XYZ file of C-alpha atoms in Angstrom:
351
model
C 6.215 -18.955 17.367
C 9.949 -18.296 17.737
C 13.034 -18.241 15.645
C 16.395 -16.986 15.131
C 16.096 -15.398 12.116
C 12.636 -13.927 11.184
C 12.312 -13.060 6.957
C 9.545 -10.768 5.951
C 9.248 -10.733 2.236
C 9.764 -14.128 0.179
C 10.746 -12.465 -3.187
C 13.848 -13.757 -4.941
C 15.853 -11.853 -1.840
C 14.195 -13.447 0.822
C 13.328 -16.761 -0.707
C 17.510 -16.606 -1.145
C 18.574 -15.746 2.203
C 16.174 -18.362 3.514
C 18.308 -21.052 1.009
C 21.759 -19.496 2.525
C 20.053 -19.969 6.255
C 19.200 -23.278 5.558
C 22.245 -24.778 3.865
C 24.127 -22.594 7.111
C 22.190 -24.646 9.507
C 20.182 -21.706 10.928
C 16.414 -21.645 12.504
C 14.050 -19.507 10.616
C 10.725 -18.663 9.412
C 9.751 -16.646 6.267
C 6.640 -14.258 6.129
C 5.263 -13.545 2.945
C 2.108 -10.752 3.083
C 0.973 -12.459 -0.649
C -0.821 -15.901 -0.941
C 1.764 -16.771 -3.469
C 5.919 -16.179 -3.590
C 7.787 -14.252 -5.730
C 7.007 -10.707 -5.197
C 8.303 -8.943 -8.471
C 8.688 -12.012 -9.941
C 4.924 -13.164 -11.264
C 4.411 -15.602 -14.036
C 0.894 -16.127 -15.821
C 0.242 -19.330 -17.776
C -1.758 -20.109 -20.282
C -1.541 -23.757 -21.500
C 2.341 -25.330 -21.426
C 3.433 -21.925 -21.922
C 4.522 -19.341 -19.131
C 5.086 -15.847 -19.496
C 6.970 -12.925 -16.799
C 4.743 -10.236 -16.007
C 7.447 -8.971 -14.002
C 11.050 -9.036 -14.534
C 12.440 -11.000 -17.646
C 15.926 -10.913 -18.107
C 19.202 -11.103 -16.426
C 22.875 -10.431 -18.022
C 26.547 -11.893 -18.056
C 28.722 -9.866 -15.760
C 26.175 -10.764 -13.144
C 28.075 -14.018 -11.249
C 25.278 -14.570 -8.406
C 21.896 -14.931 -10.726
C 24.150 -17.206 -13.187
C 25.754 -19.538 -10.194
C 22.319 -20.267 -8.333
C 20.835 -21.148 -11.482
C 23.364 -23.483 -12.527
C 23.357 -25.049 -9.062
C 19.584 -25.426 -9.014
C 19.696 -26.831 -12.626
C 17.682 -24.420 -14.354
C 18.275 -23.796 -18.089
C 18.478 -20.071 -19.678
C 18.184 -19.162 -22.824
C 19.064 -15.834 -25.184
C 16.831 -13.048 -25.300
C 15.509 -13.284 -29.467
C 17.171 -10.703 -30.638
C 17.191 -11.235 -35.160
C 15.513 -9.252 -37.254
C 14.317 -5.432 -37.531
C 13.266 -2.698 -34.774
C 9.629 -1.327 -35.398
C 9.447 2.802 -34.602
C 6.169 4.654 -34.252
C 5.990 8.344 -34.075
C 4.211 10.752 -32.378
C 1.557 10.580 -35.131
C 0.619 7.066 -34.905
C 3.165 6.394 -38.182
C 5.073 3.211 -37.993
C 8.396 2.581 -39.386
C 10.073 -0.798 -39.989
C 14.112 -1.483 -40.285
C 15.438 1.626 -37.652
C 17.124 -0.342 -36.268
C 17.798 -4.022 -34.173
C 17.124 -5.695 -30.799
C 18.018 -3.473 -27.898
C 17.889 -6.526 -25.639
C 20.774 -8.116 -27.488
C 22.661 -10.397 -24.955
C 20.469 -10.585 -22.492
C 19.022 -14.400 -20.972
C 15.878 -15.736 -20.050
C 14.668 -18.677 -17.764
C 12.739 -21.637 -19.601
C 9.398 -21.644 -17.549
C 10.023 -17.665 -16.873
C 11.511 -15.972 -13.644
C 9.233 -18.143 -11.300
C 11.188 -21.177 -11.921
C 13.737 -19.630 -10.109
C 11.423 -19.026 -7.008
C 10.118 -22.272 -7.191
C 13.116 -24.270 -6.914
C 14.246 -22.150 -4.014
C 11.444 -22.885 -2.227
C 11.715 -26.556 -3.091
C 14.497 -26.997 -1.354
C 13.510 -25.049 1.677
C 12.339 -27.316 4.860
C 8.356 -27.995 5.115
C 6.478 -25.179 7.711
C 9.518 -22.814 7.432
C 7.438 -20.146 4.967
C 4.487 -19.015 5.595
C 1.947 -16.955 2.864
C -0.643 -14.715 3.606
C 1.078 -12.817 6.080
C 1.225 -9.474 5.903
C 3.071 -7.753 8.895
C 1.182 -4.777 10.633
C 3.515 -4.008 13.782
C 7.004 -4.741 14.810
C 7.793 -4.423 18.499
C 10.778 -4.696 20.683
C 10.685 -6.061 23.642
C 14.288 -6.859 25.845
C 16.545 -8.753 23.389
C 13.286 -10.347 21.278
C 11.657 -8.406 18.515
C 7.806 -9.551 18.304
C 6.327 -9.564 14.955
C 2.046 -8.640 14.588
C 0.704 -9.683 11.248
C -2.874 -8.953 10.085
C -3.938 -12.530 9.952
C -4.060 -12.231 14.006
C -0.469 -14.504 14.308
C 2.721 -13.444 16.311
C 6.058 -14.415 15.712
C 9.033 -13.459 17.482
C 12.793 -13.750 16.806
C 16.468 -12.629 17.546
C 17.026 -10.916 14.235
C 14.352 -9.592 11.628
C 15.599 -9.122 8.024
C 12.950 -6.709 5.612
C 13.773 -8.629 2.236
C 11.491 -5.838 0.689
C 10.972 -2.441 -0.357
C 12.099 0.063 2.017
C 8.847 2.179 1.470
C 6.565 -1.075 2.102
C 8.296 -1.435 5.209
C 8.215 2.409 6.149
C 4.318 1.493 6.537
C 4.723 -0.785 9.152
C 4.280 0.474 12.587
C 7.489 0.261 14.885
C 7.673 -0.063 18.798
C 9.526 2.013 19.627
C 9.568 4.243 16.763
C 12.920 4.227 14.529
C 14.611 7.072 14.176
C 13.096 9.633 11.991
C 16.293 9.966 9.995
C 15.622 6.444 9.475
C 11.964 6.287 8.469
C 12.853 9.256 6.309
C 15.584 6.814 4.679
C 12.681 4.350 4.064
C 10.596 6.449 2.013
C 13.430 8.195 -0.030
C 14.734 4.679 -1.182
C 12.309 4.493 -4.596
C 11.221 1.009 -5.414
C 12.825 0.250 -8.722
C 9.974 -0.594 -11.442
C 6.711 -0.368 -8.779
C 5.125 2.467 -10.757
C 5.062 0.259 -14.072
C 2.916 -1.826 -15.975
C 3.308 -4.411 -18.261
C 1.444 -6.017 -20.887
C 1.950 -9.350 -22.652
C -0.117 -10.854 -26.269
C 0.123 -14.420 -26.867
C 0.390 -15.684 -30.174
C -0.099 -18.820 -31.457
C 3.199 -18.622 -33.297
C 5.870 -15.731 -33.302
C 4.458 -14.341 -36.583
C 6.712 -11.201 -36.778
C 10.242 -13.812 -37.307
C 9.010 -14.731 -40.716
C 8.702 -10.963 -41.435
C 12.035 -10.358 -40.592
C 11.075 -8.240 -37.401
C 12.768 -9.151 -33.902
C 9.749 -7.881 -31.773
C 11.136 -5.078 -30.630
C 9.520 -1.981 -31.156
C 10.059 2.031 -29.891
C 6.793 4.069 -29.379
C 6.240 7.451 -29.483
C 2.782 7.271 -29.346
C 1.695 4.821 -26.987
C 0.130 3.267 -24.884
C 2.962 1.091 -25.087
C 6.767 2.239 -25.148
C 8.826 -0.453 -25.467
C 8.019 -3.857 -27.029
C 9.862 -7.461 -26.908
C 10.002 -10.040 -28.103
C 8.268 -12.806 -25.154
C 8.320 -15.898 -26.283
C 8.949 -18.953 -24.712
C 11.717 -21.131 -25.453
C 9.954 -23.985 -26.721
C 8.521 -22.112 -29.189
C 4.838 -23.726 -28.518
C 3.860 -20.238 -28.892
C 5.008 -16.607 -29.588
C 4.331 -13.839 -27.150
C 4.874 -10.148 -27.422
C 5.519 -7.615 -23.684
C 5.443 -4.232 -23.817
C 6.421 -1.589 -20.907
C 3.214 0.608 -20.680
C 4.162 4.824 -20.477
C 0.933 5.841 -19.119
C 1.195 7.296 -15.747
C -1.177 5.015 -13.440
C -3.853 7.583 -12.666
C -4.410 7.125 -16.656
C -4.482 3.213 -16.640
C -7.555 2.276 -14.188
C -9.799 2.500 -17.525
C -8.613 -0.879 -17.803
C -10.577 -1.864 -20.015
C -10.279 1.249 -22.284
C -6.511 0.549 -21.677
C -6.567 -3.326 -23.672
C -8.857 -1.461 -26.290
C -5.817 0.952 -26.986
C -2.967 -1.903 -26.418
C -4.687 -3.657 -28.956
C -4.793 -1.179 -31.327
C -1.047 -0.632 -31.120
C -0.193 -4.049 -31.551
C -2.238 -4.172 -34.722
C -0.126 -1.044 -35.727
C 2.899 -1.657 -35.356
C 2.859 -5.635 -36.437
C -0.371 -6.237 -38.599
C -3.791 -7.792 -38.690
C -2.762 -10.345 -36.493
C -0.897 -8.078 -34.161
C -4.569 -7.898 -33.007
C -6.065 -11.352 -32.524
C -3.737 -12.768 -29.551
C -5.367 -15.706 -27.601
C -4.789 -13.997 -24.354
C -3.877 -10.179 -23.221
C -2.055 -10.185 -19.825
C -1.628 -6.856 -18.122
C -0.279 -6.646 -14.604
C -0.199 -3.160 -13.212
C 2.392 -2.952 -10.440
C 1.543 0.471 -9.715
C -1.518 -0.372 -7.806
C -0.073 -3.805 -5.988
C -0.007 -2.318 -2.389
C 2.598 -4.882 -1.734
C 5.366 -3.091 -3.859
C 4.455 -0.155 -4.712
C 3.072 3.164 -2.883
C 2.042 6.225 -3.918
C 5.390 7.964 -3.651
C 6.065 5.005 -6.141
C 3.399 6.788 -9.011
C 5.830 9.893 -9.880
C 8.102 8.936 -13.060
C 11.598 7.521 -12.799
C 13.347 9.135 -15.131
C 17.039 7.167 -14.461
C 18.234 4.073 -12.626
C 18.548 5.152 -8.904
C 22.127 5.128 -7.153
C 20.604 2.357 -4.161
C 22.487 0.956 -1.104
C 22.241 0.965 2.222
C 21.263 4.811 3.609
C 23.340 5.273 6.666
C 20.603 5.198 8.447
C 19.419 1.878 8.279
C 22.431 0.630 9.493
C 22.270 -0.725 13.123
C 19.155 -0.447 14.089
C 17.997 -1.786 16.759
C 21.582 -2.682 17.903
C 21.289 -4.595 14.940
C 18.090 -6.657 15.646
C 16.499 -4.389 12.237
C 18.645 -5.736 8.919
C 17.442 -4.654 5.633
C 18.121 -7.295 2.687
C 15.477 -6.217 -0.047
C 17.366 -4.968 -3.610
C 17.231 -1.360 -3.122
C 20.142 -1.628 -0.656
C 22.411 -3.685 -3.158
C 24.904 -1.120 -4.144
C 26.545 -2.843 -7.215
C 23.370 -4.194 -8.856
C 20.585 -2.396 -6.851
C 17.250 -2.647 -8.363
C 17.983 -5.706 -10.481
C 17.519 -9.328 -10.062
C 21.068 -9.968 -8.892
C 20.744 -6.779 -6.502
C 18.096 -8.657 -4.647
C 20.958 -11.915 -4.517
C 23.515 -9.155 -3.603
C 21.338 -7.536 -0.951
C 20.288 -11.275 0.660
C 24.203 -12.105 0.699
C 25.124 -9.088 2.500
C 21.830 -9.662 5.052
C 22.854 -13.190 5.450
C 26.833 -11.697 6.981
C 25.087 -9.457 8.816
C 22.856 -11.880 11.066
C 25.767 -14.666 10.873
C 27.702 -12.261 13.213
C 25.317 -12.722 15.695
């Protein structure tokens, strides 16, 4: 199968450059190595209610995120943010009143992050994506790059965009070989969050609001680190997500891990802290579509991403990278992967 432009990787970056392709006019196919779309961006449901497992939130001062979601018609709502902080030390001791929301200003999606996916695919033409396609060799030949994916299919195209991790793509094999400046590029480039995991408790209501507590809570003592408030903004239930500080060789206990997330939930917000009607935990750290094991050593600041010199060109320009990690303004966040797909989508229009 041939086309112009040929996306691997239908996260928010790719399913975005595929919208900007299509409105443009432009042939081209998506390849997504999942069975579902999203990437980062993973929603569980349980009844009406949907919760992110992934990213949440997205800020003002951030024009892209806020204009496609106005022109797709989705409505956002403020982060819950009233009430007290909950601190627990190293000891186990938990504190109440130290403090207020950190996530003060931020906004949230009704129907979480994948509502944003979904309606970019909806308005994508019918056969143009394609899941369950996980690429395993990229080969030039003359002015046509020829795509291998492990389902056994071939695609070819003019242009091929990697609207993913650099690292994930540093494991595909290339014919001929990129330059080993640029495969060393690849696997410098960490993928922001792909070591993490992530927890979420549903509620049947947001108890902790009638106590005067905003959700938030600060651990010391783990397993959790950070706590928010999660839930949705029809308030048909309350839901609590908490950023999980154990390095992943300690989470694959996982049930041992809910045992102790539990625990810490009763802690720091009470009897019914500990009686949730469902306990999500999605641990990104072991998803071999985002993260590696270069991925598993901490992050201990917000990387300075952007394009490495050398990715630039390759190819003779047939090789564009459009994932967030090459964003340079707002790399690693939601509006880095819109900034990344924008400046993929002026690269293959001058072609």
């Amino acid at each position: 199968m041939h086309t112009d432009v040929l996306i691997v990787g239908g996260g928010l970056a790719g399913l975005s450059l595929a919208d900007a392709l299509h409105r443009a006019g432009r042939d081209f196919v998506l390849l997504e190595a999942r069975d579902r779309l999203g990437g980062r961006i993973k929603t569980a449901q349980l009844g009406d209610s949907v919760f992110d497992l992934g990213p949440a939130w997205f800020w003002a001062g951030q024009p892209r995120i806020s204009a496609l979601i106005e022109r797709l018609g989705i409505v956002r709502f403020d982060q819950f943010s009233q009430g007290d902080l909950v601190f627990e030390d190293e000891r186990g001791q938990v504190q109440q009143g130290r403090g207020h929301a950190q996530m003060q200003g931020s906004f949230r999606l009704d129907g979480g992050l994948s509502a944003l996916t979904d309606a970019l695919f909806g308005v994508l033409p019918d056969g143009c994506v394609k899941t369950g396609q996980a690429v395993r060799k990229v080969k030039l030949n003359g002015d046509i790059v020829k795509v291998h994916t492990k389902a056994g299919d071939e695609f070819t195209a003019n242009q091929l965009v990697f609207a993913l991790p650099p690292r994930v793509a540093a494991r595909i094999a290339f014919e001929p070989a990129l330059p080993v400046s640029a495969m060393q590029s690849m696997d410098d480039v960490p993928t922001w969050m792909a070591g993490q995991a992530k927890a979420v408790a549903v509620y049947p209501t947001p108890f902790w609001r009638d106590e005067g507590l905003s959700g938030d809570a600060m651990s010391r003592h783990g397993p959790m680190v950070e706590i928010h408030d999660a839930s949705p903004m029809d308030g048909l239930s309350g839901a609590l997500f908490g950023f999980i500080g154990m390095p992943p060789a300690a989470r694959l206990d996982e049930a041992g891990l809910r045992a102790h997330l539990s625990a810490q939930f009763e802690r720091l917000f009470g009897e019914r802290g500990a009686q949730p009607k469902a306990l999500f935990v999605k641990d990104w750290g072991f998803d071999t579509f985002t993260s590696t094991k270069a991925d598993h050593e901490p992050m201990y600041g917000h990387p300075q991403y952007g394009m490495p010199k050398a990715l630039a060109n390759l190819w003779d320009g047939r090789i564009v990278f459009g994932g967030t990690e090459v964003a340079r303004e707002f790399g690693g966040y939601l509006e880095g992967a819109l900034e990344a797909a924008e400046a993929a989508f002026e690269q293959v229009k001058l072609r």
